[in-house]
PDB file of C-alpha atoms and ligand atoms in Angstrom:
ATOM      1  CA  MET A   9      64.716 100.500  35.766  1.00 42.00           C
ATOM      2  CA  LYS A  10      67.393 101.927  37.878  1.00 38.00           C
ATOM      3  CA  LYS A  11      65.917 102.070  41.387  1.00 39.00           C
ATOM      4  CA  PHE A  12      65.432  99.354  43.532  1.00 41.00           C
ATOM      5  CA  LEU A  13      63.993  99.633  47.245  1.00 38.00           C
ATOM      6  CA  THR A  14      64.721  98.927  50.244  1.00 39.00           C
ATOM      7  CA  ALA A  15      65.105  97.046  53.445  1.00 38.00           C
ATOM      8  CA  ALA A  16      61.865  95.123  54.133  1.00 40.00           C
ATOM      9  CA  MET A  17      62.128  93.334  50.707  1.00 43.00           C
ATOM     10  CA  ALA A  18      65.665  92.910  50.889  1.00 40.00           C
ATOM     11  CA  VAL A  19      65.348  90.785  54.071  1.00 37.00           C
ATOM     12  CA  MET A  20      62.556  88.762  52.193  1.00 43.00           C
ATOM     13  CA  THR A  21      65.189  87.655  49.737  1.00 42.00           C
ATOM     14  CA  ALA A  22      67.315  86.156  52.470  1.00 39.00           C
ATOM     15  CA  LEU A  23      68.688  83.182  50.987  1.00 40.00           C
ATOM     16  CA  SER A  24      67.523  79.589  52.103  1.00 38.00           C
ATOM     17  CA  LEU A  25      70.216  77.371  50.887  1.00 39.00           C
ATOM     18  CA  GLY A  26      71.842  74.794  52.924  1.00 36.00           C
ATOM     19  CA  ALA A  27      74.233  76.056  55.316  1.00 35.00           C
ATOM     20  CA  CYS A  28      77.047  73.377  54.585  1.00 34.00           C
ATOM     21  CA  ALA A  29      79.053  73.902  51.598  1.00 34.00           C
ATOM     22  CA  SER A  30      81.726  71.515  49.917  1.00 35.00           C
ATOM     23  CA  SER A  31      84.825  73.052  48.556  1.00 33.00           C
ATOM     24  CA  ALA A  32      85.194  70.200  46.331  1.00 33.00           C
ATOM     25  CA  ALA A  33      82.567  72.083  44.066  1.00 34.00           C
ATOM     26  CA  LYS A  34      84.982  74.682  43.516  1.00 34.00           C
ATOM     27  CA  SER A  35      86.000  74.722  39.757  1.00 36.00           C
ATOM     28  CA  GLY A  36      89.501  75.601  38.481  1.00 35.00           C
ATOM     29  CA  GLY A  37      88.925  76.089  34.831  1.00 35.00           C
ATOM     30  CA  THR A  38      86.035  78.561  34.732  1.00 36.00           C
ATOM     31  CA  GLU A  39      85.111  79.970  31.249  1.00 35.00           C
ATOM     32  CA  SER A  40      83.967  83.500  30.868  1.00 40.00           C
ATOM     33  CA  ALA A  41      80.204  84.035  30.076  1.00 41.00           C
ATOM     34  CA  LYS A  42      81.132  86.263  27.309  1.00 41.00           C
ATOM     35  CA  ASP A  43      82.803  83.626  25.471  1.00 40.00           C
ATOM     36  CA  ALA A  44      79.600  81.736  25.061  1.00 41.00           C
ATOM     37  CA  SER A  45      79.644  79.450  22.087  1.00 43.00           C
ATOM     38  CA  SER A  46      76.537  78.160  20.186  1.00 42.00           C
ATOM     39  CA  GLU A  47      77.154  74.601  21.364  1.00 43.00           C
ATOM     40  CA  SER A  48      73.768  72.944  21.726  1.00 43.00           C
ATOM     41  CA  ALA A  49      72.136  72.060  24.930  1.00 43.00           C
ATOM     42  CA  GLY A  50      71.847  68.280  23.905  1.00 41.00           C
ATOM     43  CA  GLU A  51      75.508  67.983  23.611  1.00 39.00           C
ATOM     44  CA  ALA A  52      76.043  69.460  27.004  1.00 38.00           C
ATOM     45  CA  LYS A  53      73.576  66.697  28.411  1.00 39.00           C
ATOM     46  CA  ALA A  54      75.169  63.766  26.738  1.00 34.00           C
ATOM     47  CA  GLU A  55      78.338  64.367  28.667  1.00 37.00           C
ATOM     48  CA  GLY A  56      79.107  63.434  32.075  1.00 43.00           C
ATOM     49  CA  SER A  57      80.135  66.799  32.957  1.00 85.00           C
ATOM     50  CA  TYR A  58      79.349  70.234  32.177  1.00 92.00           C
ATOM     51  CA  ALA A  59      82.750  71.620  32.113  1.00 91.00           C
ATOM     52  CA  GLY A  60      83.391  73.193  28.773  1.00 92.00           C
ATOM     53  CA  LYS A  61      79.790  73.108  27.728  1.00 95.00           C
ATOM     54  CA  THR A  62      77.362  75.844  27.371  1.00 97.00           C
ATOM     55  CA  LEU A  63      74.337  76.220  29.605  1.00 98.00           C
ATOM     56  CA  ILE A  64      71.465  78.212  28.325  1.00 98.00           C
ATOM     57  CA  MET A  65      69.290  79.732  30.777  1.00 98.00           C
ATOM     58  CA  ALA A  66      65.609  80.521  29.853  1.00 98.00           C
ATOM     59  CA  THR A  67      64.250  83.609  31.120  1.00 98.00           C
ATOM     60  CA  ASN A  68      61.765  86.486  30.719  1.00 97.00           C
ATOM     61  CA  ALA A  69      63.682  89.605  30.940  1.00 97.00           C
ATOM     62  CA  GLU A  70      60.741  91.721  32.113  1.00 96.00           C
ATOM     63  CA  PHE A  71      61.080  91.215  35.748  1.00 97.00           C
ATOM     64  CA  PRO A  72      63.333  93.765  37.702  1.00 96.00           C
ATOM     65  CA  PRO A  73      65.499  93.239  39.726  1.00 97.00           C
ATOM     66  CA  TYR A  74      65.748  89.697  38.670  1.00 98.00           C
ATOM     67  CA  GLU A  75      66.199  89.872  34.917  1.00 98.00           C
ATOM     68  CA  TYR A  76      65.703  92.892  32.859  1.00 98.00           C
ATOM     69  CA  HIS A  77      67.288  94.748  29.608  1.00 97.00           C
ATOM     70  CA  GLU A  78      69.769  97.644  30.488  1.00 97.00           C
ATOM     71  CA  GLY A  79      70.716  98.777  26.978  1.00 96.00           C
ATOM     72  CA  LYS A  80      71.321  95.618  25.043  1.00 94.00           C
ATOM     73  CA  ASP A  81      72.079  93.495  27.939  1.00 97.00           C
ATOM     74  CA  ILE A  82      69.962  91.567  30.021  1.00 98.00           C
ATOM     75  CA  VAL A  83      71.078  91.799  33.719  1.00 98.00           C
ATOM     76  CA  GLY A  84      69.665  91.252  37.116  1.00 98.00           C
ATOM     77  CA  ILE A  85      69.967  89.056  40.228  1.00 98.00           C
ATOM     78  CA  ASP A  86      69.051  85.538  38.511  1.00 98.00           C
ATOM     79  CA  VAL A  87      71.394  86.426  35.403  1.00 98.00           C
ATOM     80  CA  GLU A  88      74.234  86.992  37.735  1.00 98.00           C
ATOM     81  CA  ILE A  89      73.366  83.890  39.875  1.00 98.00           C
ATOM     82  CA  ALA A  90      72.915  81.355  37.078  1.00 98.00           C
ATOM     83  CA  LYS A  91      76.169  83.058  35.160  1.00 98.00           C
ATOM     84  CA  ALA A  92      78.000  82.311  38.599  1.00 97.00           C
ATOM     85  CA  VAL A  93      76.742  78.972  38.735  1.00 97.00           C
ATOM     86  CA  ALA A  94      77.626  77.985  35.116  1.00 97.00           C
ATOM     87  CA  GLU A  95      81.290  79.545  35.998  1.00 95.00           C
ATOM     88  CA  GLN A  96      81.057  77.249  39.183  1.00 94.00           C
ATOM     89  CA  MET A  97      80.469  74.433  36.887  1.00 95.00           C
ATOM     90  CA  GLY A  98      83.251  75.152  34.455  1.00 94.00           C
ATOM     91  CA  ALA A  99      80.457  75.783  31.746  1.00 96.00           C
ATOM     92  CA  LYS A 100      79.892  78.592  29.456  1.00 96.00           C
ATOM     93  CA  PHE A 101      76.875  80.472  29.813  1.00 97.00           C
ATOM     94  CA  GLU A 102      74.023  82.151  27.435  1.00 98.00           C
ATOM     95  CA  VAL A 103      70.679  83.734  28.099  1.00 98.00           C
ATOM     96  CA  SER A 104      67.675  82.960  25.988  1.00 98.00           C
ATOM     97  CA  ASP A 105      64.867  85.638  26.440  1.00 98.00           C
ATOM     98  CA  MET A 106      61.249  84.468  26.031  1.00 96.00           C
ATOM     99  CA  ALA A 107      57.860  84.788  27.490  1.00 93.00           C
ATOM    100  CA  PHE A 108      57.713  83.629  31.124  1.00 95.00           C
ATOM    101  CA  ASP A 109      55.072  80.832  30.236  1.00 92.00           C
ATOM    102  CA  ALA A 110      57.090  79.463  27.572  1.00 95.00           C
ATOM    103  CA  ILE A 111      60.127  78.691  29.867  1.00 97.00           C
ATOM    104  CA  ILE A 112      58.935  75.311  31.104  1.00 98.00           C
ATOM    105  CA  SER A 113      58.542  73.893  27.692  1.00 97.00           C
ATOM    106  CA  ALA A 114      61.602  75.471  26.487  1.00 98.00           C
ATOM    107  CA  VAL A 115      63.489  73.584  29.500  1.00 98.00           C
ATOM    108  CA  ASP A 116      61.403  70.429  28.772  1.00 98.00           C
ATOM    109  CA  SER A 117      62.325  70.402  25.090  1.00 98.00           C
ATOM    110  CA  GLY A 118      66.000  70.968  25.468  1.00 97.00           C
ATOM    111  CA  LYS A 119      65.938  74.389  23.742  1.00 98.00           C
ATOM    112  CA  ALA A 120      67.036  75.721  27.179  1.00 98.00           C
ATOM    113  CA  ASP A 121      69.176  73.893  29.886  1.00 98.00           C
ATOM    114  CA  PHE A 122      67.613  75.562  32.942  1.00 98.00           C
ATOM    115  CA  GLY A 123      65.022  78.237  33.650  1.00 98.00           C
ATOM    116  CA  ALA A 124      65.953  81.043  36.019  1.00 98.00           C
ATOM    117  CA  ALA A 125      63.351  83.533  36.203  1.00 98.00           C
ATOM    118  CA  GLY A 126      62.289  84.375  39.762  1.00 98.00           C
ATOM    119  CA  MET A 127      60.190  81.055  39.268  1.00 98.00           C
ATOM    120  CA  THR A 128      58.319  80.137  42.325  1.00 98.00           C
ATOM    121  CA  VAL A 129      58.366  76.438  42.878  1.00 98.00           C
ATOM    122  CA  THR A 130      54.768  75.040  42.649  1.00 98.00           C
ATOM    123  CA  GLU A 131      53.323  71.392  42.953  1.00 97.00           C
ATOM    124  CA  ASP A 132      51.808  71.979  39.607  1.00 97.00           C
ATOM    125  CA  ARG A 133      55.216  73.144  37.978  1.00 98.00           C
ATOM    126  CA  LYS A 134      56.917  70.089  39.683  1.00 98.00           C
ATOM    127  CA  LYS A 135      55.012  67.720  37.546  1.00 97.00           C
ATOM    128  CA  ASN A 136      56.616  69.139  34.445  1.00 97.00           C
ATOM    129  CA  VAL A 137      60.308  70.129  35.510  1.00 98.00           C
ATOM    130  CA  ASP A 138      62.637  69.361  38.663  1.00 98.00           C
ATOM    131  CA  PHE A 139      63.333  72.279  40.696  1.00 98.00           C
ATOM    132  CA  SER A 140      66.988  73.285  42.370  1.00 98.00           C
ATOM    133  CA  ASP A 141      67.312  74.109  45.808  1.00 98.00           C
ATOM    134  CA  THR A 142      65.681  77.313  46.524  1.00 97.00           C
ATOM    135  CA  TYR A 143      67.607  80.436  46.184  1.00 97.00           C
ATOM    136  CA  ALA A 144      65.303  83.144  47.490  1.00 96.00           C
ATOM    137  CA  THR A 145      62.073  83.538  49.250  1.00 95.00           C
ATOM    138  CA  SER A 146      59.478  86.202  47.824  1.00 96.00           C
ATOM    139  CA  VAL A 147      56.110  87.432  48.281  1.00 97.00           C
ATOM    140  CA  GLN A 148      53.291  88.419  45.945  1.00 98.00           C
ATOM    141  CA  SER A 149      52.609  92.016  46.659  1.00 98.00           C
ATOM    142  CA  VAL A 150      49.427  94.014  46.018  1.00 98.00           C
ATOM    143  CA  ILE A 151      50.165  97.525  44.171  1.00 98.00           C
ATOM    144  CA  VAL A 152      47.269 100.005  44.092  1.00 98.00           C
ATOM    145  CA  PRO A 153      47.042 103.768  43.441  1.00 98.00           C
ATOM    146  CA  GLU A 154      47.926 105.861  46.409  1.00 97.00           C
ATOM    147  CA  ASN A 155      44.388 107.127  46.756  1.00 97.00           C
ATOM    148  CA  SER A 156      42.767 103.641  46.345  1.00 98.00           C
ATOM    149  CA  ASP A 157      39.954 102.253  48.661  1.00 97.00           C
ATOM    150  CA  ILE A 158      41.697  99.046  48.661  1.00 98.00           C
ATOM    151  CA  LYS A 159      43.431  99.197  52.070  1.00 97.00           C
ATOM    152  CA  SER A 160      43.822  95.367  52.664  1.00 97.00           C
ATOM    153  CA  ILE A 161      43.807  92.063  50.859  1.00 97.00           C
ATOM    154  CA  ASP A 162      39.979  91.758  51.995  1.00 97.00           C
ATOM    155  CA  ASP A 163      38.986  94.691  49.794  1.00 98.00           C
ATOM    156  CA  LEU A 164      40.150  93.045  46.651  1.00 98.00           C
ATOM    157  CA  LYS A 165      36.766  91.154  46.376  1.00 97.00           C
ATOM    158  CA  GLY A 166      34.751  92.533  43.437  1.00 97.00           C
ATOM    159  CA  LYS A 167      37.951  94.392  42.105  1.00 98.00           C
ATOM    160  CA  LYS A 168      39.606  94.121  38.677  1.00 98.00           C
ATOM    161  CA  ILE A 169      43.163  92.664  39.468  1.00 98.00           C
ATOM    162  CA  GLY A 170      45.910  92.863  36.648  1.00 98.00           C
ATOM    163  CA  VAL A 171      48.372  90.166  36.699  1.00 98.00           C
ATOM    164  CA  GLN A 172      51.331  88.910  34.754  1.00 95.00           C
ATOM    165  CA  GLN A 173      50.073  86.034  32.577  1.00 94.00           C
ATOM    166  CA  GLY A 174      51.068  82.386  33.501  1.00 95.00           C
ATOM    167  CA  THR A 175      52.753  83.785  36.935  1.00 97.00           C
ATOM    168  CA  THR A 176      51.717  82.667  40.543  1.00 98.00           C
ATOM    169  CA  GLY A 177      50.083  85.994  40.750  1.00 98.00           C
ATOM    170  CA  ASP A 178      47.660  84.945  37.872  1.00 97.00           C
ATOM    171  CA  ILE A 179      47.232  81.516  39.277  1.00 97.00           C
ATOM    172  CA  TYR A 180      46.360  82.483  42.847  1.00 97.00           C
ATOM    173  CA  ALA A 181      44.204  85.115  42.048  1.00 98.00           C
ATOM    174  CA  THR A 182      42.240  83.422  39.331  1.00 98.00           C
ATOM    175  CA  LYS A 183      41.557  80.674  42.248  1.00 97.00           C
ATOM    176  CA  ASP A 184      40.379  83.110  44.770  1.00 97.00           C
ATOM    177  CA  TYR A 185      38.607  85.779  42.844  1.00 98.00           C
ATOM    178  CA  GLY A 186      37.474  84.023  39.548  1.00 98.00           C
ATOM    179  CA  LYS A 187      38.709  84.395  35.937  1.00 97.00           C
ATOM    180  CA  ASP A 188      36.427  87.410  35.282  1.00 98.00           C
ATOM    181  CA  ALA A 189      37.996  89.367  38.071  1.00 98.00           C
ATOM    182  CA  ILE A 190      41.554  89.095  36.394  1.00 98.00           C
ATOM    183  CA  GLN A 191      43.142  90.821  33.604  1.00 98.00           C
ATOM    184  CA  PRO A 192      46.424  89.235  32.407  1.00 97.00           C
ATOM    185  CA  PHE A 193      48.889  90.713  30.690  1.00 96.00           C
ATOM    186  CA  PRO A 194      52.109  89.520  28.810  1.00 93.00           C
ATOM    187  CA  LYS A 195      54.478  91.804  30.677  1.00 94.00           C
ATOM    188  CA  GLY A 196      54.274  92.964  34.441  1.00 96.00           C
ATOM    189  CA  VAL A 197      55.087  96.386  33.548  1.00 96.00           C
ATOM    190  CA  ASP A 198      52.066  96.513  31.236  1.00 97.00           C
ATOM    191  CA  ALA A 199      49.834  95.401  34.126  1.00 98.00           C
ATOM    192  CA  VAL A 200      51.278  98.304  35.968  1.00 98.00           C
ATOM    193  CA  LEU A 201      50.707 100.830  33.410  1.00 97.00           C
ATOM    194  CA  ALA A 202      47.140  99.744  33.023  1.00 98.00           C
ATOM    195  CA  LEU A 203      46.720 100.377  36.940  1.00 98.00           C
ATOM    196  CA  GLY A 204      48.316 103.712  36.490  1.00 97.00           C
ATOM    197  CA  ALA A 205      45.707 104.420  33.646  1.00 97.00           C
ATOM    198  CA  GLY A 206      42.772 103.185  35.730  1.00 97.00           C
ATOM    199  CA  LYS A 207      42.052 100.020  33.576  1.00 98.00           C
ATOM    200  CA  VAL A 208      42.556  97.762  36.717  1.00 98.00           C
ATOM    201  CA  ASP A 209      42.032  98.501  40.406  1.00 98.00           C
ATOM    202  CA  ALA A 210      45.186  96.390  41.501  1.00 98.00           C
ATOM    203  CA  VAL A 211      48.084  94.523  40.408  1.00 98.00           C
ATOM    204  CA  ILE A 212      49.354  91.589  42.270  1.00 98.00           C
ATOM    205  CA  ILE A 213      52.806  90.677  41.576  1.00 98.00           C
ATOM    206  CA  ASP A 214      56.148  89.494  43.193  1.00 98.00           C
ATOM    207  CA  GLY A 215      57.369  91.712  45.793  1.00 97.00           C
ATOM    208  CA  ASN A 216      60.798  93.145  44.593  1.00 97.00           C
ATOM    209  CA  THR A 217      59.428  93.565  41.165  1.00 97.00           C
ATOM    210  CA  ALA A 218      56.301  95.568  42.549  1.00 98.00           C
ATOM    211  CA  LYS A 219      58.932  97.613  44.575  1.00 97.00           C
ATOM    212  CA  ALA A 220      60.958  98.165  41.334  1.00 96.00           C
ATOM    213  CA  PHE A 221      57.756  99.315  39.241  1.00 97.00           C
ATOM    214  CA  VAL A 222      56.540 101.627  41.971  1.00 97.00           C
ATOM    215  CA  ALA A 223      59.601 103.558  42.452  1.00 95.00           C
ATOM    216  CA  ASP A 224      59.482 103.989  38.639  1.00 93.00           C
ATOM    217  CA  GLN A 225      55.741 105.176  38.333  1.00 93.00           C
ATOM    218  CA  LYS A 226      54.381 107.906  40.317  1.00 94.00           C
ATOM    219  CA  GLY A 227      51.095 107.763  42.259  1.00 97.00           C
ATOM    220  CA  LEU A 228      51.090 103.991  43.235  1.00 98.00           C
ATOM    221  CA  LYS A 229      51.796 102.337  46.395  1.00 98.00           C
ATOM    222  CA  LEU A 230      51.980  98.694  47.813  1.00 98.00           C
ATOM    223  CA  LEU A 231      49.888  97.157  50.456  1.00 98.00           C
ATOM    224  CA  ASP A 232      51.371  96.387  53.822  1.00 96.00           C
ATOM    225  CA  SER A 233      50.582  92.830  53.956  1.00 94.00           C
ATOM    226  CA  ALA A 234      51.564  90.353  51.301  1.00 96.00           C
ATOM    227  CA  TYR A 235      49.094  88.312  49.434  1.00 96.00           C
ATOM    228  CA  ALA A 236      51.165  84.877  49.417  1.00 96.00           C
ATOM    229  CA  GLU A 237      54.470  83.872  50.288  1.00 97.00           C
ATOM    230  CA  GLU A 238      56.716  81.688  47.813  1.00 97.00           C
ATOM    231  CA  GLU A 239      60.164  80.389  47.221  1.00 98.00           C
ATOM    232  CA  TYR A 240      62.294  80.672  43.865  1.00 98.00           C
ATOM    233  CA  ALA A 241      64.361  78.140  42.336  1.00 98.00           C
ATOM    234  CA  ILE A 242      66.020  77.144  39.073  1.00 98.00           C
ATOM    235  CA  CYS A 243      64.137  74.507  37.082  1.00 98.00           C
ATOM    236  CA  VAL A 244      65.721  71.751  34.810  1.00 98.00           C
ATOM    237  CA  LYS A 245      64.237  69.058  32.694  1.00 98.00           C
ATOM    238  CA  LYS A 246      62.583  66.340  34.613  1.00 98.00           C
ATOM    239  CA  GLY A 247      64.908  63.728  35.655  1.00 98.00           C
ATOM    240  CA  ASN A 248      67.814  65.736  34.834  1.00 97.00           C
ATOM    241  CA  THR A 249      69.529  65.220  38.183  1.00 97.00           C
ATOM    242  CA  GLU A 250      72.958  65.541  37.182  1.00 96.00           C
ATOM    243  CA  LEU A 251      72.268  69.008  36.067  1.00 97.00           C
ATOM    244  CA  ARG A 252      70.260  69.651  39.104  1.00 98.00           C
ATOM    245  CA  ASP A 253      72.761  68.460  41.361  1.00 97.00           C
ATOM    246  CA  GLY A 254      75.562  70.304  39.685  1.00 96.00           C
ATOM    247  CA  ILE A 255      73.388  73.512  40.032  1.00 97.00           C
ATOM    248  CA  ASN A 256      72.786  72.864  43.772  1.00 97.00           C
ATOM    249  CA  ALA A 257      76.069  72.255  44.605  1.00 96.00           C
ATOM    250  CA  ALA A 258      77.189  75.309  42.546  1.00 96.00           C
ATOM    251  CA  LEU A 259      74.699  77.390  44.641  1.00 97.00           C
ATOM    252  CA  LYS A 260      75.963  75.889  47.932  1.00 97.00           C
ATOM    253  CA  GLU A 261      79.238  77.065  47.209  1.00 96.00           C
ATOM    254  CA  LEU A 262      78.109  80.567  46.090  1.00 97.00           C
ATOM    255  CA  LYS A 263      76.128  80.836  49.156  1.00 96.00           C
ATOM    256  CA  ALA A 264      79.164  79.645  51.194  1.00 97.00           C
ATOM    257  CA  SER A 265      81.562  82.134  49.683  1.00 97.00           C
ATOM    258  CA  GLY A 266      79.160  84.939  50.272  1.00 97.00           C
ATOM    259  CA  LYS A 267      78.894  85.622  46.302  1.00 97.00           C
ATOM    260  CA  LEU A 268      74.976  85.238  46.488  1.00 97.00           C
ATOM    261  CA  ASP A 269      74.540  87.701  48.889  1.00 96.00           C
ATOM    262  CA  GLU A 270      76.955  89.907  47.257  1.00 97.00           C
ATOM    263  CA  ILE A 271      74.662  89.770  43.981  1.00 98.00           C
ATOM    264  CA  VAL A 272      71.479  90.195  45.806  1.00 97.00           C
ATOM    265  CA  ALA A 273      72.873  93.329  47.643  1.00 96.00           C
ATOM    266  CA  LYS A 274      74.054  94.768  44.411  1.00 96.00           C
ATOM    267  CA  TYR A 275      70.372  94.993  42.853  1.00 96.00           C
ATOM    268  CA  ILE A 276      68.294  95.348  45.983  1.00 94.00           C
ATOM    269  CA  LYS A 277      69.830  98.346  48.033  1.00 82.00           C
ATOM    270  CA  ALA A 278      68.644  98.963  51.543  1.00 69.00           C
ATOM    271  CA  ASP A 279      68.517 102.674  52.161  1.00 55.00           C
TER     272      ASP A 279
HETATM  273  N1  LIG B 321      57.226  84.168  40.736  1.00 70.84           N
HETATM  274  C1  LIG B 321      56.111  84.356  39.900  1.00 70.84           C
HETATM  275  C2  LIG B 321      56.117  82.895  39.360  1.00 70.84           C
HETATM  276  O1  LIG B 321      56.917  82.052  39.135  1.00 70.84           O
HETATM  277  C3  LIG B 321      56.672  85.240  38.654  1.00 70.84           C
HETATM  278  C4  LIG B 321      57.888  85.086  38.032  1.00 70.84           C
HETATM  279  C5  LIG B 321      58.168  85.935  36.740  1.00 70.84           C
HETATM  280  O2  LIG B 321      57.159  86.667  36.394  1.00 70.84           O
HETATM  281  N2  LIG B 321      59.059  86.022  36.140  1.00 70.84           N
HETATM  282  O3  LIG B 321      54.870  82.611  38.653  1.00 70.84           O
END
């Protein structure tokens, strides 16, 4: 997954963090993310500070450009932002890869400290986890074959729609078009492959990820208008205000220093 397009969606990723940053959040003694130890998440939470502890990020590394496999590594915008947040907090950093719909329970049970997975803030999810400040805006986009008779969102009625299981694309489309119209896939890329094979008529998935998939597979295009607009944030265990506040302070600092924009620009190229 090498190519990530282009201008419009890069703009959509405009970061919506608070403008003012406290330089007090700067951390002197940061640890390298490579030196991550296997200390438990529970130990980290027992401490008043996260310095020297390991923060485990739950994600689903099937979601370019936010998290995906590159050789043996898991890379992407969320991985780099979360690593920078952990460094800012003086913590070590580990990534734990799992199904997207396992992330919230991993965070809730303490298997992971936080979830960073292009995760949209929704009222339903807020019942189970707390969210950081948002770090990106996004859209749900519609992918169709180049020769499709689906020209706009209105034409989706009566069509078979592929989605990634448990995502907002799945949740919204099921609500709008009914369960029978929706074909959920464990990975977004499987939905896109099914679209290429003519097994579904359209795929609804996050905009930047849609662009990455379309760039990788011939014969597909995006509809011009978005199906939904949303915001991404990092989730933590409900009530863990200490971690959420630490993440928010670090995000503000990364925004103020330009590091966040730098990370986004590395993965979403305007060309
Ligand atoms: N933004 C979507 C959601 O939160 C999809 C995220 C993902 O597939 N990683 O449901």
